[in-house]
Amino acid sequence: MAQTGMNPRLRRQVLTLQVLTPVVLVILWELIARSGLLYEGVVPTILEVASAFWNEVSSPELYHHFGVTLMELFGGFTIATLIGVVTGIALGSRPFVSSVADPFLSSLATTPKIIFLPVVMLIFGIGPESKVALGALGGFFPIALSTMSGTLNVRPVLVDVGKALNLTRWQMLVKIYLPSLVGPIIRGMRLGLGVTIIAILLGEIKLSNAGLGFLAIEYYNTFHIASMYSILIIIFLTALSINAVMSYISQRFDRA
Amino acid sequence: MTATLEVRNVSKTFESDNGDRIQALAPANLGVKQGEFLSIIGPSGCGKSTLFNIIGGMIPPDSGEVIVNGVSVSGPHKDIGMVFQEESTFPWRTVLDNVAFSLEVAGMEKKERLEKARHFVELVGLTGFEHHFPHQLSGGMRQRTAIARTLASEPRILLMDEPFGALDEQTRLLLGDKLLKICDALKQTTMLITHNITEAVQLSDRVAVMSYRPGTIMRTIDIELPRPRDSELISTDKFAAYVGQIWEDLRTEADRGMKAVGEA
Ligand SMILES: Nc1ncnc2c1ncn2[C@@H]1O[C@H](COP(=O)(O)OP(=O)(O)O)[C@@H](O)[C@H]1O
Ligand SMILES: [Mg+2]
């Protein structure tokens, strides 16, 4: 997206390039598809992809899988956020405990969550539950880490203001800690959402019976390559919209 | 609604991270009378904030006690209102909601608490800024918001730790005038901690001078200047005499403080 701080001429150039890039890519695609250099099956023409796309969006089956993926995302991300925030505050409000926990959390955070797939599968089966669990696991770490460091950095003088007024623990949490943590929590959620999306789609592609990832891999296995591309486009557009919503929310509420 | 405050034999020693023991307060004794404005003045690092935190119940003393209206207290006490040295307004709350904070946590109904908060916003001269956020205000206005927030809880004793410490001299004098008016209106028992001699003389009925570490109250000086006062007072001879007298006492202590810092 074009930065608002830029001068108008530069911004126009950026915008022009941003519009031209996909156009050029589409033309390149079409040229490669028609050149006969690659198997027809690997790079279908734009027309084929477009008609497959149209078939997809006009079939009720797509919406079933779309709904499954959205529900998994919603469930996984909600769980990641709730548990991540609670864990982050619980650890961050005890500096000793958080310094013990930090290396474990940090190294688990960078571990690809897909390695937990077998475990999650054993516990939750191949249905949506295991994808929710995988997504929650993925989103949890960035949210917990960000909340934890935010909690450690809550300004002590604000906590003192609460202490001087004899606030209850609950009031302390709701009136002082949580408002101080809005920025760190939202930043953690932004990172966590990306990880949750990746974890859920990977889970669907690896082993599942529904969802957009499942549909894409099904088309791949049955060699419906144009349809597979159209699902990828739908996944891409979905991720793009979710990200846009998250950006809006973070700009709206995170004043830091 | 005021009260007396007494500090009896209060002492405190800190242990720093590398195991050194720093005696911040040697046994200190001090009494503040009903409705009196007392300033405590002393060089940086002499234990002023430590004394402030002990009186407010934020940290326990190693020995001695804090007595409010004849009753020994420990821990934060509703009769004592604290204004902290550091910037302490809530950045996510407007001026009005900052000021209403203590009323809100005490469970006062919204309409009533906003009405009351408005009164205190007016008292500190911030009418028209009720719906501004702290980052939209100057440092002096933020500090006035913090003072109004503490006043709104209607403490019987007001404790302030260098509330104007971070402000420039002109703002400090003007805020001093403001504070004089507020104190005349509320007739509240007040203890102000400061390292500024002019401020101490301008505002106080009595000034207590603290020694450098370990801090203790060396002596107190009655400031017999007529009230109501304002900052014009600072050009009078009598004012200058008080300033001179306090500086005399402080000088050796400030010097010791400077040397201690230089050596460290
Ligand atoms: N929590 C603490 N741990 C260790 N040392 C402290 C602590 N608080 C204050 N001190 C030390 O005690 C001395 C007095 O500090 P303070 O009361 O803040 O002084 P002042 O407010 O007069 O500048 C200083 O030397 C300071 O470093
Ligand atoms: Mg101090």
PDB file of N, CA and C in Angstrom, chain A residues 179-211:
ATOM      1  N   PRO A 179      -5.694  -2.020  29.881  1.00  0.00           N
ATOM      2  CA  PRO A 179      -5.545  -0.838  29.017  1.00  0.00           C
ATOM      3  C   PRO A 179      -4.091  -0.567  28.632  1.00  0.00           C
ATOM      4  N   SER A 180      -3.150  -0.854  29.534  1.00  0.00           N
ATOM      5  CA  SER A 180      -1.736  -0.657  29.197  1.00  0.00           C
ATOM      6  C   SER A 180      -1.283  -1.649  28.137  1.00  0.00           C
ATOM      7  N   LEU A 181      -2.008  -2.781  28.039  1.00  0.00           N
ATOM      8  CA  LEU A 181      -1.557  -3.881  27.187  1.00  0.00           C
ATOM      9  C   LEU A 181      -2.215  -3.907  25.816  1.00  0.00           C
ATOM     10  N   VAL A 182      -3.116  -2.963  25.546  1.00  0.00           N
ATOM     11  CA  VAL A 182      -3.828  -2.980  24.267  1.00  0.00           C
ATOM     12  C   VAL A 182      -2.853  -3.067  23.093  1.00  0.00           C
ATOM     13  N   GLY A 183      -1.828  -2.227  23.106  1.00  0.00           N
ATOM     14  CA  GLY A 183      -0.838  -2.224  22.020  1.00  0.00           C
ATOM     15  C   GLY A 183      -0.133  -3.568  21.868  1.00  0.00           C
ATOM     16  N   PRO A 184       0.550  -4.052  22.919  1.00  0.00           N
ATOM     17  CA  PRO A 184       1.238  -5.343  22.821  1.00  0.00           C
ATOM     18  C   PRO A 184       0.305  -6.499  22.432  1.00  0.00           C
ATOM     19  N   ILE A 185      -0.914  -6.516  22.957  1.00  0.00           N
ATOM     20  CA  ILE A 185      -1.826  -7.622  22.627  1.00  0.00           C
ATOM     21  C   ILE A 185      -2.182  -7.579  21.143  1.00  0.00           C
ATOM     22  N   ILE A 186      -2.496  -6.388  20.640  1.00  0.00           N
ATOM     23  CA  ILE A 186      -2.873  -6.292  19.225  1.00  0.00           C
ATOM     24  C   ILE A 186      -1.694  -6.635  18.324  1.00  0.00           C
ATOM     25  N   ARG A 187      -0.479  -6.204  18.703  1.00  0.00           N
ATOM     26  CA  ARG A 187       0.688  -6.555  17.905  1.00  0.00           C
ATOM     27  C   ARG A 187       0.916  -8.063  17.921  1.00  0.00           C
ATOM     28  N   GLY A 188       0.715  -8.688  19.076  1.00  0.00           N
ATOM     29  CA  GLY A 188       0.827 -10.145  19.174  1.00  0.00           C
ATOM     30  C   GLY A 188      -0.231 -10.835  18.313  1.00  0.00           C
ATOM     31  N   MET A 189      -1.460 -10.278  18.330  1.00  0.00           N
ATOM     32  CA  MET A 189      -2.542 -10.877  17.548  1.00  0.00           C
ATOM     33  C   MET A 189      -2.249 -10.807  16.053  1.00  0.00           C
ATOM     34  N   ARG A 190      -1.654  -9.698  15.625  1.00  0.00           N
ATOM     35  CA  ARG A 190      -1.321  -9.564  14.195  1.00  0.00           C
ATOM     36  C   ARG A 190      -0.352 -10.651  13.761  1.00  0.00           C
ATOM     37  N   LEU A 191       0.683 -10.850  14.582  1.00  0.00           N
ATOM     38  CA  LEU A 191       1.647 -11.910  14.266  1.00  0.00           C
ATOM     39  C   LEU A 191       0.996 -13.281  14.378  1.00  0.00           C
ATOM     40  N   GLY A 192       0.215 -13.463  15.446  1.00  0.00           N
ATOM     41  CA  GLY A 192      -0.408 -14.761  15.712  1.00  0.00           C
ATOM     42  C   GLY A 192      -1.371 -15.171  14.624  1.00  0.00           C
ATOM     43  N   LEU A 193      -2.119 -14.208  14.088  1.00  0.00           N
ATOM     44  CA  LEU A 193      -3.109 -14.531  13.054  1.00  0.00           C
ATOM     45  C   LEU A 193      -2.448 -15.172  11.835  1.00  0.00           C
ATOM     46  N   GLY A 194      -1.324 -14.610  11.427  1.00  0.00           N
ATOM     47  CA  GLY A 194      -0.596 -15.167  10.285  1.00  0.00           C
ATOM     48  C   GLY A 194      -0.204 -16.620  10.545  1.00  0.00           C
ATOM     49  N   VAL A 195       0.323 -16.872  11.733  1.00  0.00           N
ATOM     50  CA  VAL A 195       0.759 -18.232  12.073  1.00  0.00           C
ATOM     51  C   VAL A 195      -0.440 -19.174  12.134  1.00  0.00           C
ATOM     52  N   THR A 196      -1.550 -18.700  12.694  1.00  0.00           N
ATOM     53  CA  THR A 196      -2.756 -19.532  12.778  1.00  0.00           C
ATOM     54  C   THR A 196      -3.229 -19.928  11.386  1.00  0.00           C
ATOM     55  N   ILE A 197      -3.267 -18.960  10.457  1.00  0.00           N
ATOM     56  CA  ILE A 197      -3.718 -19.248   9.093  1.00  0.00           C
ATOM     57  C   ILE A 197      -2.831 -20.316   8.455  1.00  0.00           C
ATOM     58  N   ILE A 198      -1.515 -20.141   8.574  1.00  0.00           N
ATOM     59  CA  ILE A 198      -0.582 -21.104   7.973  1.00  0.00           C
ATOM     60  C   ILE A 198      -0.784 -22.493   8.583  1.00  0.00           C
ATOM     61  N   ALA A 199      -0.866 -22.536   9.925  1.00  0.00           N
ATOM     62  CA  ALA A 199      -0.988 -23.827  10.603  1.00  0.00           C
ATOM     63  C   ALA A 199      -2.256 -24.556  10.169  1.00  0.00           C
ATOM     64  N   ILE A 200      -3.358 -23.824  10.067  1.00  0.00           N
ATOM     65  CA  ILE A 200      -4.639 -24.461   9.717  1.00  0.00           C
ATOM     66  C   ILE A 200      -4.619 -24.965   8.272  1.00  0.00           C
ATOM     67  N   LEU A 201      -4.096 -24.149   7.365  1.00  0.00           N
ATOM     68  CA  LEU A 201      -4.069 -24.586   5.964  1.00  0.00           C
ATOM     69  C   LEU A 201      -3.137 -25.784   5.774  1.00  0.00           C
ATOM     70  N   LEU A 202      -1.988 -25.731   6.465  1.00  0.00           N
ATOM     71  CA  LEU A 202      -1.071 -26.877   6.379  1.00  0.00           C
ATOM     72  C   LEU A 202      -1.744 -28.137   6.899  1.00  0.00           C
ATOM     73  N   GLY A 203      -2.442 -27.983   8.014  1.00  0.00           N
ATOM     74  CA  GLY A 203      -3.150 -29.119   8.596  1.00  0.00           C
ATOM     75  C   GLY A 203      -4.173 -29.680   7.621  1.00  0.00           C
ATOM     76  N   GLU A 204      -4.911 -28.790   6.979  1.00  0.00           N
ATOM     77  CA  GLU A 204      -5.936 -29.224   6.011  1.00  0.00           C
ATOM     78  C   GLU A 204      -5.305 -29.945   4.829  1.00  0.00           C
ATOM     79  N   ILE A 205      -4.156 -29.424   4.388  1.00  0.00           N
ATOM     80  CA  ILE A 205      -3.500 -30.027   3.221  1.00  0.00           C
ATOM     81  C   ILE A 205      -2.928 -31.402   3.569  1.00  0.00           C
ATOM     82  N   LYS A 206      -2.355 -31.506   4.783  1.00  0.00           N
ATOM     83  CA  LYS A 206      -1.718 -32.767   5.186  1.00  0.00           C
ATOM     84  C   LYS A 206      -2.736 -33.878   5.388  1.00  0.00           C
ATOM     85  N   LEU A 207      -3.722 -33.609   6.202  1.00  0.00           N
ATOM     86  CA  LEU A 207      -4.671 -34.672   6.531  1.00  0.00           C
ATOM     87  C   LEU A 207      -5.967 -34.073   7.048  1.00  0.00           C
ATOM     88  N   SER A 208      -7.023 -34.192   6.237  1.00  0.00           N
ATOM     89  CA  SER A 208      -8.310 -33.666   6.699  1.00  0.00           C
ATOM     90  C   SER A 208      -9.411 -34.154   5.771  1.00  0.00           C
ATOM     91  N   ASN A 209     -10.652 -33.764   6.061  1.00  0.00           N
ATOM     92  CA  ASN A 209     -11.749 -34.150   5.188  1.00  0.00           C
ATOM     93  C   ASN A 209     -12.594 -32.960   4.755  1.00  0.00           C
ATOM     94  N   ALA A 210     -12.153 -31.762   5.079  1.00  0.00           N
ATOM     95  CA  ALA A 210     -12.866 -30.563   4.645  1.00  0.00           C
ATOM     96  C   ALA A 210     -11.980 -29.339   4.744  1.00  0.00           C
ATOM     97  N   GLY A 211     -12.414 -28.236   4.126  1.00  0.00           N
ATOM     98  CA  GLY A 211     -11.667 -26.982   4.196  1.00  0.00           C
ATOM     99  C   GLY A 211     -11.013 -26.653   2.861  1.00  0.00           C
TER     100      GLY A 211
END
